[in-house]
Coordinates of C-alpha atoms in Angstrom, one line a residue:
Chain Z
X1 CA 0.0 0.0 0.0
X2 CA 2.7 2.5 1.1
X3 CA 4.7 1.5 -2.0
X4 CA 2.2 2.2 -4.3
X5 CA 1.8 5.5 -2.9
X6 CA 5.0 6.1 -3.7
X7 CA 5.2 4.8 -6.7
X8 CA 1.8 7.5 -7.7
X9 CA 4.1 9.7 -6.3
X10 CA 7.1 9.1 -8.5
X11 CA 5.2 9.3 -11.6
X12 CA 2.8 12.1 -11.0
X13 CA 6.8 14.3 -10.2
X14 CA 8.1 12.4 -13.7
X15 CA 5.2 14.2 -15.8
X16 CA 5.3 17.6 -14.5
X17 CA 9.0 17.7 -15.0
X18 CA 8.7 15.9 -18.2
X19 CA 8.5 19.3 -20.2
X20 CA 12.2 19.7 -17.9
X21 CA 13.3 16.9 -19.7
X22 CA 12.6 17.7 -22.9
X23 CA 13.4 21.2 -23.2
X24 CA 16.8 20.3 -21.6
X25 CA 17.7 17.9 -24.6
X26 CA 16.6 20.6 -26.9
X27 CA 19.3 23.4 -25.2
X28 CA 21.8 20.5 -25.7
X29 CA 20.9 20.1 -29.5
X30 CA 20.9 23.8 -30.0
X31 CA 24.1 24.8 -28.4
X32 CA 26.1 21.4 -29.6
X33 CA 25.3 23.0 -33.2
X34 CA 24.5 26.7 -33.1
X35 CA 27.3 28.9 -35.4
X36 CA 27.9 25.8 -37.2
X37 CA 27.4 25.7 -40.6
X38 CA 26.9 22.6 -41.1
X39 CA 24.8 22.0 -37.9
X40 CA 23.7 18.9 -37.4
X41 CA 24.9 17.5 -40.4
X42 CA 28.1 16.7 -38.2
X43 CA 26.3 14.2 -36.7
X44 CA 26.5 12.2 -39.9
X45 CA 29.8 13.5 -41.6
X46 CA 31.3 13.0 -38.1
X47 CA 31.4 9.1 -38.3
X48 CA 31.7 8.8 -41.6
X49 CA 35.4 10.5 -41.5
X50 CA 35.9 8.7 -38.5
X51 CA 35.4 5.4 -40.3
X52 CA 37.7 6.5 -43.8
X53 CA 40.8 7.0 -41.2
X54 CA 39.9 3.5 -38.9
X55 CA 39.2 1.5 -42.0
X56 CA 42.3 2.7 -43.6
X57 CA 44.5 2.0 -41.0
X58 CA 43.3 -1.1 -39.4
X59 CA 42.2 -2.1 -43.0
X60 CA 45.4 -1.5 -45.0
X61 CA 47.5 -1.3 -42.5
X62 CA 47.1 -4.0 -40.4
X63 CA 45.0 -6.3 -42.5
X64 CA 42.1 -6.9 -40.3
X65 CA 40.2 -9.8 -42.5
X66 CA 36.4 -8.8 -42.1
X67 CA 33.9 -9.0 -44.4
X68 CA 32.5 -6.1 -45.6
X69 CA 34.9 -4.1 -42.8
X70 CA 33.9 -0.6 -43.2
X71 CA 29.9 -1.4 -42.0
X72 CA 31.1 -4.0 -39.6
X73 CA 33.1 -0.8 -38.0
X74 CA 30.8 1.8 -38.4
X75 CA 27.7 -0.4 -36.9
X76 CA 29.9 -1.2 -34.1
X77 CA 31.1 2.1 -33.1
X78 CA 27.9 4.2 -34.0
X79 CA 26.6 1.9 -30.9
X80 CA 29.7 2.1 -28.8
X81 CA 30.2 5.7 -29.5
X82 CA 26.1 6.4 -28.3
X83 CA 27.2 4.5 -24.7
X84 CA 30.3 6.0 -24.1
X85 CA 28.9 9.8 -25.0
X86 CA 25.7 9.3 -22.5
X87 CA 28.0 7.9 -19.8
X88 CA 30.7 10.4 -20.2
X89 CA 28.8 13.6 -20.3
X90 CA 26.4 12.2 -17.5
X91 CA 29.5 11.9 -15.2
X92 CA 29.3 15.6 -14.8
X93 CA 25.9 15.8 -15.2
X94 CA 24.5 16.5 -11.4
X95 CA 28.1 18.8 -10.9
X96 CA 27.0 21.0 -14.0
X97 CA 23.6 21.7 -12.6
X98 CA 25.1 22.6 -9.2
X99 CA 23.3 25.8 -9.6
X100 CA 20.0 25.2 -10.2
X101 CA 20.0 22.3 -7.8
X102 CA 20.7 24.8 -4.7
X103 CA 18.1 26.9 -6.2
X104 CA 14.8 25.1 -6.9
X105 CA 13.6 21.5 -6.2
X106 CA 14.1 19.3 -9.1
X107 CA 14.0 15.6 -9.3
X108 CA 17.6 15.1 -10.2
X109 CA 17.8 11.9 -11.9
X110 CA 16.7 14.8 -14.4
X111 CA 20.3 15.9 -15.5
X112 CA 21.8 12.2 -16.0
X113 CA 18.7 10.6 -17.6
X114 CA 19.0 13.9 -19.6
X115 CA 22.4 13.6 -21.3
X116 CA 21.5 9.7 -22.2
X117 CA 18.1 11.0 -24.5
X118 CA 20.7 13.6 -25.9
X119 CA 23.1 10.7 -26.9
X120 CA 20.4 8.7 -28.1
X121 CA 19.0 11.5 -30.2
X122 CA 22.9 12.2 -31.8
X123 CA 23.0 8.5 -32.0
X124 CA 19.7 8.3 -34.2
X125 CA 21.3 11.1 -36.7
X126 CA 24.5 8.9 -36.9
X127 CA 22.2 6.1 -38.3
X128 CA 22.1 8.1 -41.2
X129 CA 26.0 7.9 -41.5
X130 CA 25.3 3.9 -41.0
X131 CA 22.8 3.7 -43.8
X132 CA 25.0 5.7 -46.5
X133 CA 28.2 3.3 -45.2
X134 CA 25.4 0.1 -46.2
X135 CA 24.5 1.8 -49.6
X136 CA 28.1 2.2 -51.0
X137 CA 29.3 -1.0 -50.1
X138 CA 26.1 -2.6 -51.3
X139 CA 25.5 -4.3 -48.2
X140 CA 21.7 -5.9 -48.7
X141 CA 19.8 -6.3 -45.2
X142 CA 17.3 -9.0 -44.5
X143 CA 13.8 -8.2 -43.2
X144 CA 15.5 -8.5 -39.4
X145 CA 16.5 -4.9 -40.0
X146 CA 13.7 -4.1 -38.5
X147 CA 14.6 -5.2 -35.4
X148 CA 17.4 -2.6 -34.6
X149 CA 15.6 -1.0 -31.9
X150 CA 15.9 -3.7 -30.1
X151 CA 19.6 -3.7 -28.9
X152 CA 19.0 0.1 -29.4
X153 CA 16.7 0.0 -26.3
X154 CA 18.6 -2.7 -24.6
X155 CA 21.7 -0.4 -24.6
X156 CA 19.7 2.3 -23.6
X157 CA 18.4 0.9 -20.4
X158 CA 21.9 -0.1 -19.9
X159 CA 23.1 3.0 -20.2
X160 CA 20.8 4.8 -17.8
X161 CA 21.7 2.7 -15.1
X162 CA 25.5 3.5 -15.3
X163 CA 25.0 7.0 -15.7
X164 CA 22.9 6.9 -12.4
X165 CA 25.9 5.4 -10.1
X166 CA 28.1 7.7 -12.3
X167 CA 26.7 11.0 -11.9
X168 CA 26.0 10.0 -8.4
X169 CA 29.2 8.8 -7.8
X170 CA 31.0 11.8 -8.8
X171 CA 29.6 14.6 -6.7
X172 CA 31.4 12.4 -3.6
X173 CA 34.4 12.0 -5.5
X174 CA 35.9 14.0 -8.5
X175 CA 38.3 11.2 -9.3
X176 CA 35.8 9.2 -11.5
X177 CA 36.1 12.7 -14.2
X178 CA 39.8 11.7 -14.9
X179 CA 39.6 7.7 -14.1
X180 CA 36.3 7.4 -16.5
X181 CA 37.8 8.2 -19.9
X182 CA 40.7 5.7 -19.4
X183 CA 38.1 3.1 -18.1
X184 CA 36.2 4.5 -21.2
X185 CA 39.4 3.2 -23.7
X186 CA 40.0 0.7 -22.3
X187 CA 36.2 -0.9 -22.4
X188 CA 36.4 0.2 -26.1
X189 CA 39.3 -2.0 -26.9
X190 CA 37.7 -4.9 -24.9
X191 CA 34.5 -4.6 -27.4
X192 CA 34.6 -5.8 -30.4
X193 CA 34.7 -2.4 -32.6
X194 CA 37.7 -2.5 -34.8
X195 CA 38.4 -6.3 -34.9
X196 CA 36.3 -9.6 -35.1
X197 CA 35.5 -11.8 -32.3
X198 CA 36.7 -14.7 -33.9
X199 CA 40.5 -13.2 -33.5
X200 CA 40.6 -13.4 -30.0
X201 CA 39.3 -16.6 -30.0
X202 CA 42.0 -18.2 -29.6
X203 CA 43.0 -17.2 -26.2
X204 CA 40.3 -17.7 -23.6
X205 CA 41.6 -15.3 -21.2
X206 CA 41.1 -12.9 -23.5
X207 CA 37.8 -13.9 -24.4
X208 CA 36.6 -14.8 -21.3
X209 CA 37.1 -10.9 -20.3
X210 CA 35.2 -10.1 -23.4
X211 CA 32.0 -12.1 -22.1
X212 CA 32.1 -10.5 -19.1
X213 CA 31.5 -7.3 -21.3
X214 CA 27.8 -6.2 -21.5
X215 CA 28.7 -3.7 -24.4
X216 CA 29.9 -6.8 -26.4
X217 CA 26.3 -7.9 -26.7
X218 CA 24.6 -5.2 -27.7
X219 CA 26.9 -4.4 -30.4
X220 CA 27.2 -8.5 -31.6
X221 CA 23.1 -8.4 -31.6
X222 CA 23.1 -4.7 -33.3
X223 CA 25.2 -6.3 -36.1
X224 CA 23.4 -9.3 -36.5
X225 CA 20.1 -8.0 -36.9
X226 CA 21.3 -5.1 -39.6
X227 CA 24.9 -7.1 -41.2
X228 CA 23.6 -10.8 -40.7
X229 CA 20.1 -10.9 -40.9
X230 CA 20.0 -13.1 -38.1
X231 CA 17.9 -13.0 -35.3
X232 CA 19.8 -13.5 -31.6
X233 CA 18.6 -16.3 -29.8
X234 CA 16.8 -16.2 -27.0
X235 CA 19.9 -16.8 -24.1
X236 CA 21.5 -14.1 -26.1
X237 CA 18.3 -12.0 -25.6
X238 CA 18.2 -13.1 -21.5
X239 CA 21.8 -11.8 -21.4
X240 CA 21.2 -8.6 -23.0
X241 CA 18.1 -8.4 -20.0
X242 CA 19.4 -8.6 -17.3
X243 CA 22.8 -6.8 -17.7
X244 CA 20.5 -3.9 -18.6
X245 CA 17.6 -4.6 -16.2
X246 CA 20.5 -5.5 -13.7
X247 CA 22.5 -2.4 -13.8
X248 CA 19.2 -0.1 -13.9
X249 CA 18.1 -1.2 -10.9
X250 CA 21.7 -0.7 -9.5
X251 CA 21.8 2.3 -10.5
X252 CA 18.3 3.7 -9.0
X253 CA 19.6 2.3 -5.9
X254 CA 22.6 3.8 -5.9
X255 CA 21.0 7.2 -7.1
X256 CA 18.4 7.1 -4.6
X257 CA 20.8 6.5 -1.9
X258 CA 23.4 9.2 -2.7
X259 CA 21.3 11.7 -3.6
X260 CA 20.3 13.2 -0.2
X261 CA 23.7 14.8 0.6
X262 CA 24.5 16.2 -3.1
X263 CA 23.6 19.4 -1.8
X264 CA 26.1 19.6 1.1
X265 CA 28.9 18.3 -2.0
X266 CA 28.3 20.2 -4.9
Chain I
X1 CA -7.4 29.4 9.3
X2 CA -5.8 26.7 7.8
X3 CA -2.3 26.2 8.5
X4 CA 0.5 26.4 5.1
X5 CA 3.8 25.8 6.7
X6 CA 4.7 24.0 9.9
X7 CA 8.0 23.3 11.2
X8 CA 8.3 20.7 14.3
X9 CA 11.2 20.6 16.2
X10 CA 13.7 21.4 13.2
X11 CA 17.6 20.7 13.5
X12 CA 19.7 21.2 10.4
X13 CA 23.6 19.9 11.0
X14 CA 26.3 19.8 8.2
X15 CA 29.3 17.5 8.4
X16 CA 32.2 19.8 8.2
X17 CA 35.5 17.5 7.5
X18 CA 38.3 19.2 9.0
X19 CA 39.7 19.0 5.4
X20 CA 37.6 18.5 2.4
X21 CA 38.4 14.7 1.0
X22 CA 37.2 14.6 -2.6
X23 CA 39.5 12.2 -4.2
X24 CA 39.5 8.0 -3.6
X25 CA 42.7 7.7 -2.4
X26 CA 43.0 10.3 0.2
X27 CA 39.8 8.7 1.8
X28 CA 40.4 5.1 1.4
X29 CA 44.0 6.3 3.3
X30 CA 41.8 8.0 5.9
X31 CA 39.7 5.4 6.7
X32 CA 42.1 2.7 6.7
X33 CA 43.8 4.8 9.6
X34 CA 40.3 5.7 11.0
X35 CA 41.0 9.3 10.7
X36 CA 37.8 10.0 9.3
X37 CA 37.2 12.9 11.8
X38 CA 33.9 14.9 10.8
X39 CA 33.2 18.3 12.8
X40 CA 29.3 18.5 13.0
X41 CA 27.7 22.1 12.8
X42 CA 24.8 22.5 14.3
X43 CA 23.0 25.6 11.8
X44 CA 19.5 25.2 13.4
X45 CA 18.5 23.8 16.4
X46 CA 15.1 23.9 18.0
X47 CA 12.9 25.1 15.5
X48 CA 9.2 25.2 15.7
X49 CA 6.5 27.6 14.2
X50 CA 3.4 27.6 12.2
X51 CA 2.4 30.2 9.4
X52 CA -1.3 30.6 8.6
X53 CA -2.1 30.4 4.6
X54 CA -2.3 34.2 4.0
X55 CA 0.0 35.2 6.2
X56 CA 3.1 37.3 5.2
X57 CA 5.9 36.4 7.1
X58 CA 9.3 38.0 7.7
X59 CA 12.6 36.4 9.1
X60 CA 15.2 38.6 9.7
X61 CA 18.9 37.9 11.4
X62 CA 22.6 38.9 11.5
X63 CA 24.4 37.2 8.4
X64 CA 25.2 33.2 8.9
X65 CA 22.1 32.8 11.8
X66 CA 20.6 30.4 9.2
X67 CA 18.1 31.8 7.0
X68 CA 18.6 31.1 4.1
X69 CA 19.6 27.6 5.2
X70 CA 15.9 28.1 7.0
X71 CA 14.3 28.6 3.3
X72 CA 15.5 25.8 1.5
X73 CA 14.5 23.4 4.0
X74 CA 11.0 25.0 3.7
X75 CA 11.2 24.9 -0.2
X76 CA 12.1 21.3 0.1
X77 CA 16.1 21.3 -1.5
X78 CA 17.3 20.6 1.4
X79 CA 15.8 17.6 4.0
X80 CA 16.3 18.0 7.8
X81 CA 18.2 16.1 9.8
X82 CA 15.8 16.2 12.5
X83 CA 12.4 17.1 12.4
X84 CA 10.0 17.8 10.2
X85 CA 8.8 20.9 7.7
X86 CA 5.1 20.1 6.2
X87 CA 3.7 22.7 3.5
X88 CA 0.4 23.3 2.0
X89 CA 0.1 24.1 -1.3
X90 CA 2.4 24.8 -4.1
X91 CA 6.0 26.7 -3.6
X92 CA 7.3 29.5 -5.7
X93 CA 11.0 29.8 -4.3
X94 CA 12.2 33.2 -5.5
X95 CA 15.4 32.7 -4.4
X96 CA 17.7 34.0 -6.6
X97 CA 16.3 34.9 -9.7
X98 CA 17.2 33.6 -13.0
X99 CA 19.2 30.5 -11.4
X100 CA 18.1 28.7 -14.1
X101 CA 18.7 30.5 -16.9
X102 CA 21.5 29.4 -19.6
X103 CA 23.4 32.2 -21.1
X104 CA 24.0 30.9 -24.2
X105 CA 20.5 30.8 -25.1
X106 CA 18.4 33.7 -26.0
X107 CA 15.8 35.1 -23.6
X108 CA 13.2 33.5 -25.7
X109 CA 14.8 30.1 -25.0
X110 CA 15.2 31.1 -21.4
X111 CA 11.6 31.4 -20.4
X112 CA 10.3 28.0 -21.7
X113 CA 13.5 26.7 -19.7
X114 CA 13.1 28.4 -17.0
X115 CA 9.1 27.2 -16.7
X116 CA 9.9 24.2 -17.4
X117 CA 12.4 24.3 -13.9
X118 CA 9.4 25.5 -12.3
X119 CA 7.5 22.7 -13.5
X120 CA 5.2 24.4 -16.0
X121 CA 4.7 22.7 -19.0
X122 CA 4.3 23.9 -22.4
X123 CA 1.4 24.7 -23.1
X124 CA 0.5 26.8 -19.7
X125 CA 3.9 28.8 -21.2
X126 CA 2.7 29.7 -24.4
X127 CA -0.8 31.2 -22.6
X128 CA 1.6 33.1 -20.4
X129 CA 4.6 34.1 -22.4
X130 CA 3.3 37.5 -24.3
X131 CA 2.5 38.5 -20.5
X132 CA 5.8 37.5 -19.1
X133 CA 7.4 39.7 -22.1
X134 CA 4.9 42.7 -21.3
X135 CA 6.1 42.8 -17.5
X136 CA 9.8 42.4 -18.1
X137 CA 9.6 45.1 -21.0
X138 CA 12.1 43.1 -22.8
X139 CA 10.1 42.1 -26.2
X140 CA 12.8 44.0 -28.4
X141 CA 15.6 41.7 -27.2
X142 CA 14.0 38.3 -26.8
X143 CA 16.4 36.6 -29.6
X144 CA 19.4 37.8 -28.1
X145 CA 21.4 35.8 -26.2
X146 CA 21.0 36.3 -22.8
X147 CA 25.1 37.2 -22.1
X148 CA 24.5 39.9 -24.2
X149 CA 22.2 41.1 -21.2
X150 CA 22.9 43.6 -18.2
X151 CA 22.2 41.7 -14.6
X152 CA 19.2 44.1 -14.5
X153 CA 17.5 43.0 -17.3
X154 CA 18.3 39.2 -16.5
X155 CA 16.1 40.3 -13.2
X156 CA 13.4 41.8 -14.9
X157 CA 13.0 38.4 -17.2
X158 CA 13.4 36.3 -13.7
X159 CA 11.4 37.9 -12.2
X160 CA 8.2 37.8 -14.3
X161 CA 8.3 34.4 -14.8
X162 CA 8.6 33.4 -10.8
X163 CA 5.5 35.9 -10.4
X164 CA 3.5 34.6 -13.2
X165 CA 1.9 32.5 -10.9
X166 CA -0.2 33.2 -8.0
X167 CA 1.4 30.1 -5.6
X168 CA -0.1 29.1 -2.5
X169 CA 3.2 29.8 -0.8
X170 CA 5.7 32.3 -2.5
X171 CA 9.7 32.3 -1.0
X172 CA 11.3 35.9 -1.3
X173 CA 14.9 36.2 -0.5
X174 CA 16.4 39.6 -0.6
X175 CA 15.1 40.3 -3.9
X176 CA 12.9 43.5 -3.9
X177 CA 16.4 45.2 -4.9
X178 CA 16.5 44.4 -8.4
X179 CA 16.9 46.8 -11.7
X180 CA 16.3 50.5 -12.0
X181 CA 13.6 52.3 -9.2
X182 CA 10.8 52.4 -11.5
X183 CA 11.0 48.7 -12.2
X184 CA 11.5 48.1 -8.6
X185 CA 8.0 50.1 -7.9
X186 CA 7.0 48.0 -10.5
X187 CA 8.1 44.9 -8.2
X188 CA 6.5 45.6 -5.3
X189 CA 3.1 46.1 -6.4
X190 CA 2.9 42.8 -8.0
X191 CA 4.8 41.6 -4.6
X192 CA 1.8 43.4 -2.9
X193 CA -0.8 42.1 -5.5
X194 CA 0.3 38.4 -4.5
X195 CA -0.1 39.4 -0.8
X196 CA -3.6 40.1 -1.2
X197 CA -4.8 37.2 -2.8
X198 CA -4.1 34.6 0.2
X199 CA -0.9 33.8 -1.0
X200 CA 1.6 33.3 2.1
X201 CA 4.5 34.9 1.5
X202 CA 7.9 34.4 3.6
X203 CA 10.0 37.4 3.0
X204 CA 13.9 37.6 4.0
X205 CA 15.7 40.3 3.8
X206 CA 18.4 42.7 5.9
X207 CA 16.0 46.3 5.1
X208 CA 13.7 46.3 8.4
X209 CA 12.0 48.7 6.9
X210 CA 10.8 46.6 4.4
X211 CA 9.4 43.7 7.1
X212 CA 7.8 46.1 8.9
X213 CA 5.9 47.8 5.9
X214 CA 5.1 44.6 4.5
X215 CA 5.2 41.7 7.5
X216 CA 2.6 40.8 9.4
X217 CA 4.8 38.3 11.5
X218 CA 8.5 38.0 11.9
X219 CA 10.9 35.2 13.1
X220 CA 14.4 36.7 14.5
X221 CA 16.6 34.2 14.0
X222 CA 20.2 33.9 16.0
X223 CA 23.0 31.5 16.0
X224 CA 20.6 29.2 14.3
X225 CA 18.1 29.4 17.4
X226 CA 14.6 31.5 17.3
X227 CA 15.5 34.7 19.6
X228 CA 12.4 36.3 18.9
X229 CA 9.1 35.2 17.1
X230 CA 5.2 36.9 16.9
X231 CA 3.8 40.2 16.0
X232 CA 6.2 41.7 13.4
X233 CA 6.5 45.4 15.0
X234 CA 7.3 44.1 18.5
X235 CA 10.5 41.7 16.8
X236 CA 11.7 44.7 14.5
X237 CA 11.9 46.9 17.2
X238 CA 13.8 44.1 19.6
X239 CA 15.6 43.6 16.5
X240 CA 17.0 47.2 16.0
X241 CA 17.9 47.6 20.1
X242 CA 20.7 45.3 20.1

């Protein structure tokens, strides 16, 4: 009974700071792109040169045998690059707002949950970049392509949770700004982005590590619904659950805990 | 009458650390060594009144006695440590204007923002943005970018939008100083508009003349303890003798 009072409670605070929310994102779109010319047309060309230098070096340079390498890259990273920019500019997410949080009473799961619609929005426009990459190298999808919200969604979830424990995290300690972006490269390198699974295969340490990486399933099942045409199967899909199910609950937890001393930190 | 704000038994401590440990290492080391040392500051103690819905309310005190502190607990940012604040009604905390305004946007930008922190939503905006511009006097720059902007005519755009409203309980904290004297005038009477309408209003601010012209009660805080509370006049004057 008292839970779902709380719960009625919780939901009714979520809409009236829904409009918050939103116009938040939009001040993020605006100012990541206004006095460019270009605008939000980086958002596209942005990957796309990103993926003419990777695929040249690790293509030509290093003879990375992959099928069809440029889309295997640029599906991979479009994801990876979406997770990484939600965490990373979440981190200082609740520090940034320092102002208005000693000012007026706002939810503040606001300001992390905030920066991971803004990623997911850049993320969407970088689709574009993916689509154009699958055109000139004549990749042909299968009808699974229509599945790619899927891993999309799982990722997102995923990527919510970690924000919460980071932006939480970080008003106690400012360490995690400096210690995240090396965490950050070296979690990239432990995906599969630039190079196939099957290379590391042959040392189980190695891929043992690589299981243990939630990341690596959401870009694998990404791929395989819009490279593959295959559908994941259902242990695949389970995984993809509860790491993201798992680490959202964390996170709330974590969030929930924390957040009744940011204002004596921040 | 029915009661808006009640405070029971309030106490408000911060943990000072003798030095400020914001990095892993230095307090894993520290607690290792149990050196964790905390200094606790006690910046309200013993707190209990009731304000009536209605009722304007002043709270004066040298600087550091806690008032401000006093404010946010009521307007909910911060929580207690002890005790309990309950409110009536819906909160418009003026303090500070424009604290959430975002400089690189234009002023335009800045009010649906700015609602929004307030917990407006869109569409209530749009009925009240032509008379937000109107008060502020500010149509001819609303696509400029709000650095461009003197601190007075940042006010001016703050301040309309936290009056827009009539709230069941309005916050005011030292703000009846803002822009040029005719805008100030200009302040005051939709200050004194609110008052009339049953809106209870908690002013702070260090012009005594001010609570006494506008107060009906007063709290005097000191050293985070109430000195003095009750019939505005009688605590201003108590106030100035010392």
């Amino acid at each position: 009974m008292k839970s779902t009072g709380r719960f009625n409670l919780f939901f009714k605070k979520f809409k009236r700071f829904l409009p918050l929310l939103q116009n938040l994102t939009e001040r993020d779109i605006k100012l990541k792109y206004r006095r460019s010319i270009l605008g939000i047309a980086w958002s596209v060309l942005n990957p796309l040169l990103m993926m003419l230098v990777i695929t040249q070096v690790f293509g030509l340079l290093l003879k990375i045998k992959v099928e069809n390498f440029p889309v295997y890259y640029i599906v991979g990273v479009a994801m990876w690059n979406f997770f990484s920019d939600a965490t990373f500019m979440s981190l200082n997410s609740v520090i940034d707002s320092a102002p208005l949080i000693k000012k007026v009473y706002i939810p503040k799961y606001i300001f992390p949950l905030e920066k991971c619609m803004f990623a997911l929005i850049n993320f969407l426009f970088s689709l574009i970049a993916v689509v154009i990459v699958m055109l000139f190298q004549s990749v042909v999808p299968s009808w699974t392509i229509i599945l790619f919200w899927v891993p999309i969604l799982y990722c997102f979830v995923f990527a919510i949770g970690v924000s919460l424990i980071l932006s939480a995290l970080s008003v106690y300690f400012r360490d995690l700004l400096h210690l995240y972006s090396v965490v950050l490269t070296i979690w990239m390198y432990a995906t599969p982005i630039i190079y196939p699974v099957s290379l590391v295969k042959g040392s189980t340490l190695v891929y043992n590590i690589i299981r243990c990486n939630p990341m690596y399933y959401y870009v694998e099942y990404f791929r395989s619904v819009v490279m593959y045409g295959i559908v994941p199967d259902l242990t695949w899909n389970l995984i993809c659950v509860t790491f993201s199910v798992g680490f959202f609950i964390l996170g709330v937890f974590v969030f929930n805990r924390a957040q009744r001393n940011f204002i004596l930190y921040i | 009458m029915a009661l808006s704000v009640e405070v029971k038994s309030l106490e408000m401590h911060f943990n000072m650390s003798k030095e400020r440990l914001t990095t892993l290492k230095e307090y894993f080391l520290k607690m290792v060594r149990k050196e964790l040392r905390f200094e606790d500051f006690v910046v309200l103690h013993d707190i209990s009144f009731k304000i009536e819905q209605g009722d304007v309310f002043g709270i004066v005190g040298l600087n550091g006695s806690g008032k401000s502190t006093l404010l946010k607990l009521i307007s909910g940012i911060m929580r207690p440590t002890k005790g309990n604040v309950k409110t009536h009604g819906t909160i418009a905390p003026l303090i500070e204007l424009g604290a959430g305004f975002d400089m690189e946007l234009t002023a335009r930008e800045n009010i649906y923002l700015n609602g929004s922190v307030l917990g407006f939503s869109k569409k209530f905006m749009d009925e009240r943005f032509d008379e937000i511009v109107e008060f502020s006097e500010m149509r001819d720059f609303l696509d400029t970018p709000m650095k461009n902007y003197s601190s007075g005519m940042v006010a001016r755009i703050g301040f309309a939008i936290a009056t827009m409203t009539t709230p069941d309980i309005l916050i005011v904290d030292e703000i009846l100083s803002v822009g040029d004297f005719k805008f100030q005038e200009k302040c005051e009477r939709r200050i004194n508009d609110i008052m009339n309408s049953n809106t209870t209003v908690i002013i702070v601010s260090h012009s005594i003349d001010q609570i006494e012209r506008l107060c009906q009660h007063c709290l005097w805080l000191e050293h985070g303890g109430i000195r003095m509370i009750g019939d505005s006049q009688a605590v201003c004057d108590a106030y100035k003798n010392t």
